[in-house]
Amino acid sequence: VDVLVHEATCGKLDSQYALKRGHSTAAMAGRFARSVNANVLLLNHFSPRIQGVQALQDIVQEAKKANMGVSQVVASFDFMELLVPRGGYDFSSSSRKEEEEE
C-alpha cells in the first residue's frame, strides 16, 4: 500500500469516546497502517477538540508510536493534495543511498 488515508478522530485519552461513536484513535490508525505495510499514513477527520499545532503534533506522534516506523505519518488539512509517484514511494535507506550516489 503506497498511501493509506485513515481517520484519527481523537487520541488515546478519548478512546472510549471514539469506540462508542464508531471512530478511530490515532494509535488505531498507526497500528492498521503497520498491519498493511503502508508507505504513507495520511491522518484525517480530526475531532474539533483537537485544536492547535501542539494537539495535532500529539496525534501524529501517537500514530507514529503505534506504527513503529513502518510508515511516514502525515496529518492532512482541507484541500490538501498528495502527489504519489508513478512507481510509488520508496523510503528505504538503500534507495536513499543510491539516489545520493547519482
mmCIF file of C-alpha atoms in Angstrom:
data_model
loop_
_atom_site.group_PDB
_atom_site.id
_atom_site.type_symbol
_atom_site.label_atom_id
_atom_site.label_comp_id
_atom_site.label_asym_id
_atom_site.label_seq_id
_atom_site.Cartn_x
_atom_site.Cartn_y
_atom_site.Cartn_z
ATOM 1 C CA VAL A 1 0.000 0.000 0.000
ATOM 2 C CA ASP A 2 1.516 3.318 -1.024
ATOM 3 C CA VAL A 3 -0.872 5.669 0.785
ATOM 4 C CA LEU A 4 -3.416 4.862 3.463
ATOM 5 C CA VAL A 5 -5.883 7.613 4.370
ATOM 6 C CA HIS A 6 -7.267 6.868 7.812
ATOM 7 C CA GLU A 7 -9.271 8.867 10.302
ATOM 8 C CA ALA A 8 -7.742 9.767 13.635
ATOM 9 C CA THR A 9 -10.662 11.434 15.328
ATOM 10 C CA CYS A 10 -9.001 11.579 18.718
ATOM 11 C CA GLY A 11 -6.101 10.470 20.853
ATOM 12 C CA LYS A 12 -5.827 7.560 23.235
ATOM 13 C CA LEU A 13 -7.200 9.592 26.138
ATOM 14 C CA ASP A 14 -10.523 9.757 24.304
ATOM 15 C CA SER A 15 -10.505 6.152 23.076
ATOM 16 C CA GLN A 16 -13.796 5.262 24.793
ATOM 17 C CA TYR A 17 -15.438 8.230 23.078
ATOM 18 C CA ALA A 18 -14.055 7.083 19.712
ATOM 19 C CA LEU A 19 -15.177 3.476 20.133
ATOM 20 C CA LYS A 20 -18.616 4.497 21.349
ATOM 21 C CA ARG A 21 -19.118 6.662 18.267
ATOM 22 C CA GLY A 22 -17.514 4.256 15.768
ATOM 23 C CA HIS A 23 -14.399 6.336 15.200
ATOM 24 C CA SER A 24 -10.684 5.554 15.351
ATOM 25 C CA THR A 25 -7.889 6.887 17.504
ATOM 26 C CA ALA A 26 -4.507 7.883 16.140
ATOM 27 C CA ALA A 27 -2.985 4.730 17.631
ATOM 28 C CA MET A 28 -5.579 2.567 15.880
ATOM 29 C CA ALA A 29 -4.704 4.242 12.576
ATOM 30 C CA GLY A 30 -0.983 3.700 13.209
ATOM 31 C CA ARG A 31 -1.454 0.013 14.003
ATOM 32 C CA PHE A 32 -3.637 -0.561 10.950
ATOM 33 C CA ALA A 33 -1.106 1.161 8.659
ATOM 34 C CA ARG A 34 1.585 -1.067 10.150
ATOM 35 C CA SER A 35 -0.540 -4.184 9.553
ATOM 36 C CA VAL A 36 -0.947 -3.386 5.832
ATOM 37 C CA ASN A 37 2.656 -2.157 5.497
ATOM 38 C CA ALA A 38 1.599 1.279 4.217
ATOM 39 C CA ASN A 39 4.388 3.540 3.000
ATOM 40 C CA VAL A 40 2.469 6.696 3.966
ATOM 41 C CA LEU A 41 -0.244 7.090 6.595
ATOM 42 C CA LEU A 42 -2.295 10.217 5.967
ATOM 43 C CA LEU A 43 -4.389 11.060 9.022
ATOM 44 C CA ASN A 44 -7.693 12.898 8.621
ATOM 45 C CA HIS A 45 -11.114 13.551 10.212
ATOM 46 C CA PHE A 46 -9.887 15.129 13.431
ATOM 47 C CA SER A 47 -12.234 15.954 16.278
ATOM 48 C CA PRO A 48 -12.974 19.645 16.866
ATOM 49 C CA ARG A 49 -11.435 19.011 20.281
ATOM 50 C CA ILE A 50 -8.034 18.817 18.583
ATOM 51 C CA GLN A 51 -7.114 22.484 18.453
ATOM 52 C CA GLY A 52 -3.737 23.995 17.730
ATOM 53 C CA VAL A 53 -0.440 22.814 16.358
ATOM 54 C CA GLN A 54 0.679 21.005 19.527
ATOM 55 C CA ALA A 55 -2.517 18.944 19.751
ATOM 56 C CA LEU A 56 -2.144 17.904 16.109
ATOM 57 C CA GLN A 57 1.523 17.045 16.640
ATOM 58 C CA ASP A 58 0.487 14.883 19.598
ATOM 59 C CA ILE A 59 -1.953 12.972 17.365
ATOM 60 C CA VAL A 60 0.748 12.409 14.740
ATOM 61 C CA GLN A 61 3.225 11.247 17.408
ATOM 62 C CA GLU A 62 0.686 8.813 18.839
ATOM 63 C CA ALA A 63 0.130 7.306 15.387
ATOM 64 C CA LYS A 64 3.901 7.133 14.767
ATOM 65 C CA LYS A 65 4.465 5.321 18.049
ATOM 66 C CA ALA A 66 1.811 2.705 17.274
ATOM 67 C CA ASN A 67 3.109 2.406 13.708
ATOM 68 C CA MET A 68 6.641 1.536 14.894
ATOM 69 C CA GLY A 69 8.356 3.262 11.972
ATOM 70 C CA VAL A 70 6.679 1.286 9.185
ATOM 71 C CA SER A 71 5.047 4.360 7.591
ATOM 72 C CA GLN A 72 5.703 8.039 7.115
ATOM 73 C CA VAL A 73 2.882 9.645 9.138
ATOM 74 C CA VAL A 74 1.333 12.916 7.986
ATOM 75 C CA ALA A 75 -1.647 14.969 9.172
ATOM 76 C CA SER A 76 -3.942 16.135 6.387
ATOM 77 C CA PHE A 77 -5.622 19.505 6.046
ATOM 78 C CA ASP A 78 -8.507 20.870 3.996
ATOM 79 C CA PHE A 79 -7.859 20.926 0.255
ATOM 80 C CA MET A 80 -4.531 19.142 0.688
ATOM 81 C CA GLU A 81 -3.111 17.406 -2.375
ATOM 82 C CA LEU A 82 -0.712 14.498 -2.129
ATOM 83 C CA LEU A 83 1.203 13.523 -5.226
ATOM 84 C CA VAL A 84 2.029 9.838 -5.463
ATOM 85 C CA PRO A 85 4.969 8.973 -7.716
ATOM 86 C CA ARG A 86 4.164 6.656 -10.620
ATOM 87 C CA GLY A 87 6.407 3.939 -9.178
ATOM 88 C CA GLY A 88 5.097 4.509 -5.660
ATOM 89 C CA TYR A 89 7.008 5.646 -2.622
ATOM 90 C CA ASP A 90 10.257 4.066 -1.511
ATOM 91 C CA PHE A 91 11.572 5.314 1.816
ATOM 92 C CA SER A 92 14.060 2.505 2.340
ATOM 93 C CA SER A 93 17.546 3.580 3.343
ATOM 94 C CA SER A 94 19.120 1.656 0.439
ATOM 95 C CA SER A 95 17.135 3.644 -2.150
ATOM 96 C CA ARG A 96 18.154 6.931 -0.495
ATOM 97 C CA LYS A 97 21.822 5.966 -0.654
ATOM 98 C CA GLU A 98 21.508 5.107 -4.364
ATOM 99 C CA GLU A 99 19.906 8.491 -5.079
ATOM 100 C CA GLU A 100 22.675 10.320 -3.190
ATOM 101 C CA GLU A 101 25.376 8.499 -5.177
ATOM 102 C CA GLU A 102 23.852 9.502 -8.550
#
